[in-house]
CSV table of N, CA and C in Angstrom, one decimal:
chain,number,residue,atom,x,y,z
A,1,MET,N,0.9,-1.2,0.0
A,1,MET,CA,0.0,0.0,0.0
A,1,MET,C,0.9,1.2,0.0
A,2,SER,N,0.6,2.1,-0.9
A,2,SER,CA,1.4,3.4,-1.0
A,2,SER,C,1.0,4.3,0.1
A,3,ARG,N,1.7,5.4,0.3
A,3,ARG,CA,1.4,6.4,1.3
A,3,ARG,C,0.6,7.5,0.7
A,4,SER,N,-0.3,7.2,-0.2
A,4,SER,CA,-1.1,8.2,-0.9
A,4,SER,C,-2.5,8.2,-0.5
A,5,VAL,N,-3.2,9.2,-0.8
A,5,VAL,CA,-4.7,9.4,-0.5
A,5,VAL,C,-5.4,9.5,-1.8
A,6,LEU,N,-6.5,8.7,-1.9
A,6,LEU,CA,-7.4,8.8,-3.0
A,6,LEU,C,-8.6,9.7,-2.6
A,7,VAL,N,-8.9,10.7,-3.4
A,7,VAL,CA,-10.1,11.6,-3.2
A,7,VAL,C,-11.0,11.2,-4.4
A,8,ALA,N,-11.9,10.3,-4.2
A,8,ALA,CA,-12.8,9.8,-5.2
A,8,ALA,C,-14.1,10.6,-5.1
A,9,TYR,N,-14.7,10.9,-6.3
A,9,TYR,CA,-15.8,11.8,-6.3
A,9,TYR,C,-16.8,11.4,-7.4
A,10,ALA,N,-18.1,11.8,-7.1
A,10,ALA,CA,-19.1,11.7,-8.1
A,10,ALA,C,-19.7,13.1,-8.3
A,11,THR,N,-19.8,13.6,-9.5
A,11,THR,CA,-20.3,14.9,-9.7
A,11,THR,C,-21.3,15.0,-10.9
A,12,ARG,N,-22.2,15.9,-10.9
A,12,ARG,CA,-23.1,16.0,-12.0
A,12,ARG,C,-22.7,17.2,-12.9
A,13,HIS,N,-22.4,18.3,-12.2
A,13,HIS,CA,-22.1,19.6,-13.0
A,13,HIS,C,-20.7,20.1,-12.8
A,14,GLY,N,-19.8,19.4,-12.0
A,14,GLY,CA,-18.5,19.8,-11.8
A,14,GLY,C,-18.1,20.4,-10.5
A,15,ALA,N,-19.1,20.9,-9.7
A,15,ALA,CA,-18.7,21.5,-8.4
A,15,ALA,C,-18.0,20.5,-7.4
A,16,THR,N,-18.5,19.3,-7.4
A,16,THR,CA,-17.9,18.3,-6.5
A,16,THR,C,-16.5,18.0,-7.0
A,17,ALA,N,-16.3,17.9,-8.3
A,17,ALA,CA,-15.0,17.7,-8.8
A,17,ALA,C,-14.0,18.8,-8.4
A,18,GLY,N,-14.5,20.0,-8.4
A,18,GLY,CA,-13.7,21.1,-7.9
A,18,GLY,C,-13.3,21.0,-6.4
A,19,ILE,N,-14.2,20.6,-5.6
A,19,ILE,CA,-13.9,20.4,-4.2
A,19,ILE,C,-12.9,19.3,-4.0
A,20,ALA,N,-13.1,18.2,-4.7
A,20,ALA,CA,-12.2,17.0,-4.6
A,20,ALA,C,-10.8,17.4,-5.1
A,21,SER,N,-10.7,18.2,-6.1
A,21,SER,CA,-9.4,18.7,-6.6
A,21,SER,C,-8.7,19.5,-5.5
A,22,ARG,N,-9.5,20.4,-4.9
A,22,ARG,CA,-8.9,21.3,-3.9
A,22,ARG,C,-8.5,20.5,-2.6
A,23,VAL,N,-9.3,19.5,-2.2
A,23,VAL,CA,-8.9,18.6,-1.1
A,23,VAL,C,-7.6,17.9,-1.4
A,24,ALA,N,-7.5,17.3,-2.6
A,24,ALA,CA,-6.3,16.6,-3.0
A,24,ALA,C,-5.1,17.5,-3.1
A,25,ALA,N,-5.2,18.7,-3.6
A,25,ALA,CA,-4.1,19.7,-3.6
A,25,ALA,C,-3.7,20.1,-2.3
A,26,ALA,N,-4.6,20.3,-1.4
A,26,ALA,CA,-4.3,20.7,0.0
A,26,ALA,C,-3.5,19.6,0.7
A,27,LEU,N,-4.0,18.4,0.6
A,27,LEU,CA,-3.3,17.3,1.2
A,27,LEU,C,-1.9,17.1,0.7
A,28,THR,N,-1.8,17.2,-0.6
A,28,THR,CA,-0.5,17.1,-1.3
A,28,THR,C,0.5,18.2,-0.8
A,29,ALA,N,0.0,19.4,-0.7
A,29,ALA,CA,0.8,20.5,-0.2
A,29,ALA,C,1.2,20.3,1.2
A,30,ALA,N,0.4,19.6,2.0
A,30,ALA,CA,0.7,19.3,3.4
A,30,ALA,C,1.6,18.1,3.6
A,31,GLY,N,2.0,17.5,2.5
A,31,GLY,CA,2.9,16.3,2.6
A,31,GLY,C,2.2,15.0,2.5
A,32,LEU,N,1.0,14.9,2.2
A,32,LEU,CA,0.2,13.7,2.0
A,32,LEU,C,-0.1,13.6,0.5
A,33,PRO,N,0.6,12.9,-0.3
A,33,PRO,CA,0.3,12.8,-1.7
A,33,PRO,C,-1.1,12.3,-1.9
A,34,ALA,N,-1.8,13.0,-2.8
A,34,ALA,CA,-3.2,12.7,-3.0
A,34,ALA,C,-3.6,12.9,-4.4
A,35,GLU,N,-4.6,12.2,-4.9
A,35,GLU,CA,-5.1,12.4,-6.3
A,35,GLU,C,-6.6,12.3,-6.2
A,36,ALA,N,-7.2,13.2,-7.0
A,36,ALA,CA,-8.7,13.3,-7.2
A,36,ALA,C,-9.0,12.5,-8.4
A,37,ARG,N,-10.0,11.6,-8.3
A,37,ARG,CA,-10.4,10.8,-9.5
A,37,ARG,C,-11.9,10.6,-9.4
A,38,PRO,N,-12.6,10.6,-10.5
A,38,PRO,CA,-14.0,10.2,-10.6
A,38,PRO,C,-14.2,8.8,-10.1
A,39,VAL,N,-15.2,8.5,-9.3
A,39,VAL,CA,-15.4,7.2,-8.8
A,39,VAL,C,-15.5,6.1,-9.9
A,40,GLU,N,-16.1,6.5,-11.0
A,40,GLU,CA,-16.2,5.6,-12.2
A,40,GLU,C,-14.8,5.1,-12.7
A,41,ASP,N,-13.8,5.9,-12.4
A,41,ASP,CA,-12.4,5.5,-12.9
A,41,ASP,C,-11.6,4.7,-11.9
A,42,VAL,N,-12.1,4.5,-10.7
A,42,VAL,CA,-11.4,3.8,-9.7
A,42,VAL,C,-11.9,2.4,-9.6
A,43,LYS,N,-11.0,1.5,-10.0
A,43,LYS,CA,-11.3,0.0,-9.9
A,43,LYS,C,-10.9,-0.6,-8.7
A,44,ASP,N,-9.9,-0.1,-8.0
A,44,ASP,CA,-9.3,-0.7,-6.8
A,44,ASP,C,-8.8,0.4,-5.8
A,45,VAL,N,-9.1,0.2,-4.5
A,45,VAL,CA,-8.7,1.2,-3.5
A,45,VAL,C,-7.5,0.7,-2.8
A,46,GLU,N,-7.0,-0.6,-3.0
A,46,GLU,CA,-5.9,-1.2,-2.3
A,46,GLU,C,-4.6,-0.3,-2.3
A,47,PRO,N,-4.3,0.3,-3.4
A,47,PRO,CA,-3.1,1.1,-3.5
A,47,PRO,C,-3.0,2.3,-2.5
A,48,TYR,N,-4.1,2.7,-2.0
A,48,TYR,CA,-4.2,3.9,-1.2
A,48,TYR,C,-4.2,3.6,0.3
A,49,GLU,N,-3.5,4.5,1.0
A,49,GLU,CA,-3.5,4.4,2.5
A,49,GLU,C,-4.8,4.9,3.1
A,50,ALA,N,-5.4,5.9,2.5
A,50,ALA,CA,-6.6,6.5,3.0
A,50,ALA,C,-7.5,7.0,1.8
A,51,VAL,N,-8.8,7.1,2.0
A,51,VAL,CA,-9.7,7.5,1.0
A,51,VAL,C,-10.7,8.5,1.5
A,52,VAL,N,-10.8,9.5,0.6
A,52,VAL,CA,-11.9,10.5,0.9
A,52,VAL,C,-12.9,10.3,-0.3
A,53,ILE,N,-14.2,10.2,0.1
A,53,ILE,CA,-15.2,10.0,-1.0
A,53,ILE,C,-16.1,11.2,-0.9
A,54,GLY,N,-16.3,11.8,-2.1
A,54,GLY,CA,-17.2,12.9,-2.2
A,54,GLY,C,-18.3,12.7,-3.2
A,55,GLY,N,-19.4,13.3,-3.0
A,55,GLY,CA,-20.5,13.2,-4.0
A,55,GLY,C,-21.4,14.4,-3.9
A,56,ALA,N,-22.0,14.7,-5.0
A,56,ALA,CA,-23.0,15.8,-5.0
A,56,ALA,C,-24.3,15.2,-4.4
A,57,ALA,N,-25.0,16.0,-3.8
A,57,ALA,CA,-26.3,15.5,-3.2
A,57,ALA,C,-27.5,16.3,-3.9
A,58,TYR,N,-28.5,15.6,-4.2
A,58,TYR,CA,-29.7,16.2,-4.7
A,58,TYR,C,-30.9,15.6,-4.0
A,59,MET,N,-31.7,16.5,-3.5
A,59,MET,CA,-32.9,16.1,-2.7
A,59,MET,C,-32.6,15.1,-1.6
A,60,PHE,N,-31.5,15.4,-0.9
A,60,PHE,CA,-31.1,14.7,0.3
A,60,PHE,C,-30.5,13.3,0.0
A,61,HIS,N,-30.1,13.1,-1.2
A,61,HIS,CA,-29.5,11.8,-1.6
A,61,HIS,C,-28.2,12.1,-2.4
A,62,TRP,N,-27.2,11.3,-2.0
A,62,TRP,CA,-25.9,11.3,-2.7
A,62,TRP,C,-26.1,10.7,-4.1
A,63,LEU,N,-25.3,11.2,-5.0
A,63,LEU,CA,-25.4,10.7,-6.4
A,63,LEU,C,-25.1,9.1,-6.3
A,64,ARG,N,-25.9,8.4,-7.1
A,64,ARG,CA,-25.8,7.0,-7.1
A,64,ARG,C,-24.3,6.4,-7.3
A,65,PRO,N,-23.5,7.0,-8.3
A,65,PRO,CA,-22.2,6.5,-8.4
A,65,PRO,C,-21.3,6.5,-7.1
A,66,ALA,N,-21.5,7.5,-6.3
A,66,ALA,CA,-20.8,7.6,-5.1
A,66,ALA,C,-21.2,6.5,-4.1
A,67,VAL,N,-22.5,6.3,-4.0
A,67,VAL,CA,-23.1,5.3,-3.1
A,67,VAL,C,-22.6,3.9,-3.6
A,68,THR,N,-22.7,3.7,-4.9
A,68,THR,CA,-22.3,2.4,-5.5
A,68,THR,C,-20.8,2.1,-5.2
A,69,PHE,N,-20.0,3.1,-5.4
A,69,PHE,CA,-18.5,3.0,-5.1
A,69,PHE,C,-18.3,2.6,-3.7
A,70,ALA,N,-19.0,3.3,-2.7
A,70,ALA,CA,-18.8,3.0,-1.3
A,70,ALA,C,-19.2,1.6,-1.0
A,71,ARG,N,-20.3,1.2,-1.5
A,71,ARG,CA,-20.8,-0.2,-1.2
A,71,ARG,C,-19.9,-1.2,-1.8
A,72,ARG,N,-19.5,-1.0,-3.1
A,72,ARG,CA,-18.7,-2.0,-3.8
A,72,ARG,C,-17.4,-2.2,-3.1
A,73,HIS,N,-16.8,-1.1,-2.6
A,73,HIS,CA,-15.4,-1.2,-1.9
A,73,HIS,C,-15.5,-1.2,-0.4
A,74,ARG,N,-16.7,-1.5,0.2
A,74,ARG,CA,-16.9,-1.4,1.6
A,74,ARG,C,-15.9,-2.1,2.4
A,75,LYS,N,-15.5,-3.4,2.1
A,75,LYS,CA,-14.5,-4.1,2.9
A,75,LYS,C,-13.2,-3.5,2.9
A,76,GLU,N,-12.7,-3.1,1.7
A,76,GLU,CA,-11.4,-2.4,1.6
A,76,GLU,C,-11.4,-1.1,2.3
A,77,LEU,N,-12.5,-0.3,2.1
A,77,LEU,CA,-12.6,1.0,2.7
A,77,LEU,C,-12.7,0.9,4.3
A,78,ALA,N,-13.3,-0.1,4.8
A,78,ALA,CA,-13.5,-0.2,6.2
A,78,ALA,C,-12.1,-0.6,6.9
A,79,ALA,N,-11.1,-1.0,6.1
A,79,ALA,CA,-9.8,-1.4,6.6
A,79,ALA,C,-8.8,-0.2,6.6
A,80,ARG,N,-9.3,0.9,6.2
A,80,ARG,CA,-8.3,2.1,6.1
A,80,ARG,C,-9.1,3.3,6.5
A,81,PRO,N,-8.4,4.4,6.8
A,81,PRO,CA,-9.0,5.7,7.2
A,81,PRO,C,-9.9,6.2,6.0
A,82,VAL,N,-11.1,6.6,6.3
A,82,VAL,CA,-12.0,7.1,5.3
A,82,VAL,C,-12.7,8.3,5.8
A,83,TRP,N,-12.9,9.3,4.9
A,83,TRP,CA,-13.7,10.4,5.2
A,83,TRP,C,-14.7,10.6,4.0
A,84,VAL,N,-15.9,11.2,4.3
A,84,VAL,CA,-16.9,11.4,3.2
A,84,VAL,C,-17.3,12.9,3.2
A,85,PHE,N,-17.6,13.4,2.0
A,85,PHE,CA,-18.1,14.7,1.9
A,85,PHE,C,-19.2,14.8,0.9
A,86,SER,N,-20.0,15.8,1.0
A,86,SER,CA,-21.1,16.0,0.1
A,86,SER,C,-21.1,17.5,-0.3
A,87,SER,N,-21.5,17.7,-1.5
A,87,SER,CA,-21.8,19.1,-1.9
A,87,SER,C,-23.2,19.2,-2.4
A,88,GLY,N,-23.9,20.2,-2.1
A,88,GLY,CA,-25.3,20.2,-2.5
A,88,GLY,C,-26.1,21.4,-2.3
A,89,PRO,N,-26.3,21.9,-1.0
A,89,PRO,CA,-27.2,23.0,-0.8
A,89,PRO,C,-26.6,24.2,-1.5
A,90,LEU,N,-27.5,24.9,-2.2
A,90,LEU,CA,-27.1,26.2,-2.9
A,90,LEU,C,-27.3,27.3,-1.9
A,91,GLY,N,-26.5,28.4,-2.1
A,91,GLY,CA,-26.6,29.6,-1.3
A,91,GLY,C,-25.4,29.8,-0.5
A,92,THR,N,-25.5,30.7,0.5
A,92,THR,CA,-24.4,31.0,1.4
A,92,THR,C,-24.8,31.1,2.8
A,93,GLU,N,-26.1,31.1,3.1
A,93,GLU,CA,-26.5,31.2,4.5
A,93,GLU,C,-26.4,29.9,5.2
A,94,LEU,N,-25.7,29.9,6.4
A,94,LEU,CA,-25.6,28.7,7.2
A,94,LEU,C,-26.8,28.3,7.9
A,95,VAL,N,-27.7,29.2,8.2
A,95,VAL,CA,-28.9,28.9,8.9
A,95,VAL,C,-30.1,29.3,8.1
A,96,ASP,N,-31.1,28.5,8.0
A,96,ASP,CA,-32.3,28.8,7.2
A,96,ASP,C,-33.3,29.6,8.0
A,97,LYS,N,-34.4,30.0,7.4
A,97,LYS,CA,-35.4,30.9,8.1
A,97,LYS,C,-36.0,30.3,9.3
A,98,ASP,N,-35.9,28.9,9.5
A,98,ASP,CA,-36.4,28.2,10.7
A,98,ASP,C,-35.4,28.0,11.7
A,99,GLY,N,-34.2,28.6,11.5
A,99,GLY,CA,-33.1,28.4,12.5
A,99,GLY,C,-32.3,27.2,12.4
A,100,LYS,N,-32.5,26.4,11.3
A,100,LYS,CA,-31.8,25.1,11.2
A,100,LYS,C,-30.5,25.3,10.4
A,101,ASN,N,-29.5,24.6,10.8
A,101,ASN,CA,-28.2,24.6,10.1
A,101,ASN,C,-28.4,23.9,8.8
A,102,VAL,N,-28.2,24.7,7.7
A,102,VAL,CA,-28.4,24.2,6.4
A,102,VAL,C,-27.5,23.0,6.0
A,103,LEU,N,-26.3,23.1,6.4
A,103,LEU,CA,-25.4,22.0,6.1
A,103,LEU,C,-25.7,20.7,6.8
A,104,GLU,N,-26.2,20.8,8.0
A,104,GLU,CA,-26.6,19.6,8.8
A,104,GLU,C,-27.9,19.1,8.2
A,105,ALA,N,-28.8,20.0,7.9
A,105,ALA,CA,-30.2,19.6,7.4
A,105,ALA,C,-30.1,18.9,6.0
A,106,THR,N,-29.1,19.2,5.3
A,106,THR,CA,-29.0,18.6,3.9
A,106,THR,C,-28.0,17.4,3.8
A,107,ARG,N,-27.6,16.9,5.0
A,107,ARG,CA,-26.8,15.7,5.0
A,107,ARG,C,-27.5,14.6,4.2
A,108,PRO,N,-26.7,14.0,3.3
A,108,PRO,CA,-27.4,12.9,2.5
A,108,PRO,C,-27.8,11.7,3.4
A,109,LYS,N,-29.0,11.2,3.0
A,109,LYS,CA,-29.6,10.1,3.8
A,109,LYS,C,-28.7,8.9,3.8
A,110,GLU,N,-27.9,8.7,2.8
A,110,GLU,CA,-27.0,7.5,2.7
A,110,GLU,C,-25.9,7.6,3.7
A,111,PHE,N,-25.6,8.7,4.3
A,111,PHE,CA,-24.5,8.8,5.3
A,111,PHE,C,-24.8,7.9,6.5
A,112,ASP,N,-26.0,7.7,6.9
A,112,ASP,CA,-26.3,6.8,8.0
A,112,ASP,C,-25.8,5.4,7.7
A,113,GLU,N,-26.2,4.9,6.5
A,113,GLU,CA,-25.8,3.6,6.1
A,113,GLU,C,-24.3,3.5,6.0
A,114,LEU,N,-23.7,4.5,5.3
A,114,LEU,CA,-22.2,4.5,5.1
A,114,LEU,C,-21.4,4.6,6.4
A,115,THR,N,-22.0,5.3,7.4
A,115,THR,CA,-21.3,5.3,8.6
A,115,THR,C,-21.2,3.9,9.3
A,116,LYS,N,-22.2,3.2,9.1
A,116,LYS,CA,-22.2,1.8,9.6
A,116,LYS,C,-21.3,0.9,8.8
A,117,LEU,N,-21.2,1.1,7.5
A,117,LEU,CA,-20.4,0.2,6.7
A,117,LEU,C,-18.9,0.6,6.7
A,118,LEU,N,-18.6,1.9,6.7
A,118,LEU,CA,-17.2,2.4,6.5
A,118,LEU,C,-16.6,2.9,7.7
A,119,HIS,N,-17.3,3.3,8.7
A,119,HIS,CA,-16.8,3.9,9.9
A,119,HIS,C,-15.9,5.1,9.6
A,120,PRO,N,-16.4,6.1,8.8
A,120,PRO,CA,-15.6,7.2,8.4
A,120,PRO,C,-15.1,8.0,9.7
A,121,ARG,N,-13.9,8.6,9.5
A,121,ARG,CA,-13.4,9.4,10.6
A,121,ARG,C,-14.0,10.8,10.6
A,122,GLY,N,-14.7,11.1,9.6
A,122,GLY,CA,-15.3,12.4,9.5
A,122,GLY,C,-16.2,12.6,8.3
A,123,GLU,N,-17.1,13.5,8.4
A,123,GLU,CA,-17.9,13.8,7.2
A,123,GLU,C,-18.1,15.3,7.2
A,124,GLN,N,-18.4,15.8,6.0
A,124,GLN,CA,-18.6,17.3,5.8
A,124,GLN,C,-19.5,17.5,4.6
A,125,VAL,N,-20.4,18.4,4.8
A,125,VAL,CA,-21.3,18.9,3.7
A,125,VAL,C,-20.8,20.3,3.4
A,126,PHE,N,-20.6,20.5,2.1
A,126,PHE,CA,-20.2,21.8,1.5
A,126,PHE,C,-21.3,22.4,0.7
A,127,PHE,N,-21.4,23.7,0.6
A,127,PHE,CA,-22.3,24.3,-0.3
A,127,PHE,C,-22.0,23.9,-1.7
A,128,GLY,N,-23.0,23.8,-2.5
A,128,GLY,CA,-22.8,23.4,-3.9
A,128,GLY,C,-22.8,24.6,-4.8
A,129,ALA,N,-22.8,24.4,-6.1
A,129,ALA,CA,-22.8,25.5,-7.1
A,129,ALA,C,-23.6,25.0,-8.2
A,130,ARG,N,-24.2,25.9,-8.9
A,130,ARG,CA,-24.9,25.6,-10.2
A,130,ARG,C,-24.2,26.4,-11.3
A,131,PRO,N,-23.7,25.8,-12.3
A,131,PRO,CA,-23.1,26.6,-13.4
A,131,PRO,C,-24.1,27.6,-13.9
A,132,LEU,N,-23.6,28.7,-14.3
A,132,LEU,CA,-24.5,29.8,-14.8
A,132,LEU,C,-25.3,29.3,-16.0
A,133,LEU,N,-24.8,28.4,-16.8
A,133,LEU,CA,-25.6,28.0,-18.0
A,133,LEU,C,-26.9,27.2,-17.6
A,134,LEU,N,-26.9,26.7,-16.3
A,134,LEU,CA,-28.1,26.0,-15.9
A,134,LEU,C,-29.0,26.8,-15.1
A,135,LEU,N,-28.7,28.0,-14.8
A,135,LEU,CA,-29.5,28.9,-14.1
A,135,LEU,C,-30.6,29.5,-15.0
A,136,SER,N,-31.7,29.9,-14.3
A,136,SER,CA,-32.8,30.6,-15.1
A,136,SER,C,-32.3,31.9,-15.7
A,137,GLY,N,-33.0,32.4,-16.6
A,137,GLY,CA,-32.6,33.6,-17.3
A,137,GLY,C,-32.7,34.9,-16.4
A,138,SER,N,-33.1,34.8,-15.2
A,138,SER,CA,-33.3,35.9,-14.3
A,138,SER,C,-32.0,36.7,-14.2
A,139,ALA,N,-32.0,38.0,-14.4
A,139,ALA,CA,-30.8,38.8,-14.2
A,139,ALA,C,-30.4,38.8,-12.8
A,140,GLN,N,-31.4,38.7,-11.9
A,140,GLN,CA,-31.1,38.8,-10.4
A,140,GLN,C,-30.3,37.5,-10.1
A,141,VAL,N,-30.6,36.4,-10.6
A,141,VAL,CA,-29.8,35.2,-10.3
A,141,VAL,C,-28.4,35.3,-10.9
A,142,ARG,N,-28.3,35.7,-12.1
A,142,ARG,CA,-27.0,35.9,-12.7
A,142,ARG,C,-26.1,36.8,-11.9
A,143,GLN,N,-26.7,37.9,-11.5
A,143,GLN,CA,-25.9,38.9,-10.7
A,143,GLN,C,-25.5,38.3,-9.4
A,144,TRP,N,-26.3,37.6,-8.8
A,144,TRP,CA,-25.9,36.9,-7.5
A,144,TRP,C,-24.8,36.0,-7.7
A,145,ALA,N,-24.9,35.1,-8.8
A,145,ALA,CA,-23.8,34.2,-9.0
A,145,ALA,C,-22.5,34.9,-9.4
A,146,GLN,N,-22.6,35.9,-10.2
A,146,GLN,CA,-21.3,36.6,-10.5
A,146,GLN,C,-20.7,37.3,-9.3
A,147,ALA,N,-21.6,37.9,-8.5
A,147,ALA,CA,-21.1,38.6,-7.3
A,147,ALA,C,-20.4,37.7,-6.3
A,148,HIS,N,-20.9,36.5,-6.2
A,148,HIS,CA,-20.4,35.6,-5.1
A,148,HIS,C,-19.3,34.7,-5.6
A,149,GLY,N,-19.1,34.5,-6.9
A,149,GLY,CA,-18.0,33.7,-7.4
A,149,GLY,C,-18.0,32.3,-6.9
A,150,PRO,N,-17.2,31.4,-7.5
A,150,PRO,CA,-17.3,30.0,-7.2
A,150,PRO,C,-16.7,29.6,-5.9
A,151,ASP,N,-15.8,30.5,-5.3
A,151,ASP,CA,-15.2,30.1,-4.0
A,151,ASP,C,-15.7,30.8,-2.8
A,152,ARG,N,-16.6,31.7,-2.9
A,152,ARG,CA,-17.1,32.5,-1.8
A,152,ARG,C,-17.9,31.7,-0.8
A,153,TRP,N,-18.5,30.6,-1.3
A,153,TRP,CA,-19.4,29.9,-0.5
A,153,TRP,C,-18.8,28.6,0.0
A,154,ARG,N,-17.6,28.3,-0.2
A,154,ARG,CA,-16.9,27.1,0.2
A,154,ARG,C,-16.3,27.2,1.6
A,155,PRO,N,-16.8,26.3,2.5
A,155,PRO,CA,-16.0,26.2,3.8
A,155,PRO,C,-14.6,25.7,3.5
A,156,SER,N,-13.6,26.1,4.2
A,156,SER,CA,-12.3,25.7,3.8
A,156,SER,C,-11.7,24.7,4.7
A,157,ALA,N,-12.4,24.1,5.6
A,157,ALA,CA,-11.9,23.2,6.6
A,157,ALA,C,-11.0,22.1,5.9
A,158,LEU,N,-11.6,21.4,4.9
A,158,LEU,CA,-10.9,20.3,4.3
A,158,LEU,C,-9.9,20.8,3.3
A,159,THR,N,-10.0,22.0,2.8
A,159,THR,CA,-9.2,22.5,1.7
A,159,THR,C,-8.1,23.5,2.1
A,160,SER,N,-7.9,23.7,3.3
A,160,SER,CA,-6.9,24.7,3.7
A,160,SER,C,-5.9,24.2,4.7
A,161,CYS,N,-5.5,23.0,4.6
A,161,CYS,CA,-4.5,22.4,5.6
A,161,CYS,C,-3.2,23.1,5.3
A,162,SER,N,-2.6,23.6,6.4
A,162,SER,CA,-1.3,24.3,6.2
A,162,SER,C,-0.1,23.4,6.6
A,163,SER,N,-0.4,22.3,7.2
A,163,SER,CA,0.7,21.4,7.5
A,163,SER,C,0.2,19.9,7.6
A,164,ARG,N,1.1,19.0,7.6
A,164,ARG,CA,0.6,17.6,7.7
A,164,ARG,C,-0.1,17.4,9.0
A,165,SER,N,0.3,18.0,10.1
A,165,SER,CA,-0.4,17.7,11.4
A,165,SER,C,-1.8,18.3,11.4
A,166,SER,N,-2.0,19.5,10.7
A,166,SER,CA,-3.3,20.1,10.7
A,166,SER,C,-4.2,19.3,9.8
A,167,CYS,N,-3.7,18.6,8.8
A,167,CYS,CA,-4.5,17.8,7.9
A,167,CYS,C,-4.8,16.5,8.5
A,168,SER,N,-4.1,16.0,9.5
A,168,SER,CA,-4.3,14.7,10.0
A,168,SER,C,-5.6,14.5,10.6
A,169,SER,N,-6.3,15.6,11.0
A,169,SER,CA,-7.6,15.4,11.6
A,169,SER,C,-8.6,15.2,10.4
A,170,TYR,N,-8.2,15.5,9.2
A,170,TYR,CA,-9.1,15.3,8.1
A,170,TYR,C,-8.7,14.0,7.3
A,171,VAL,N,-7.4,13.8,7.1
A,171,VAL,CA,-6.9,12.6,6.4
A,171,VAL,C,-5.7,12.2,7.1
């Protein structure tokens, strides 16, 4: 087994791939060689010391390829450090109008099952993004997206490790 980390991801429009790439880059910069790969391209997790699995979430569910990947490799994943993340809720507000934490409330339903199967050391829900091409024609929506940019809504806990020791709590 190499001393590298796999950041496997399932994405629909690219936002989750962007998060996975940033996680892999931050881990590598902190001295933990990592590579981000789509779950469909990963046939074997044995070469990796640790695995981070990310998936976009829609309507409280992780994308099926991420779930399938986790289930298919459950035995190998349970034998190494694993973390999971999701991207999904749109916007920037951490608390909704009812006072609920948006990131906690949008946790994918599959995380309960995966926690039992994989025993991840941590999980994180990140705000998602919708490419401008997919947004409605409303000028208000376009202005909001342009004003906030792709990185303004991203929590940086997993993507801003400054040293190997600070990353160790994540991977």
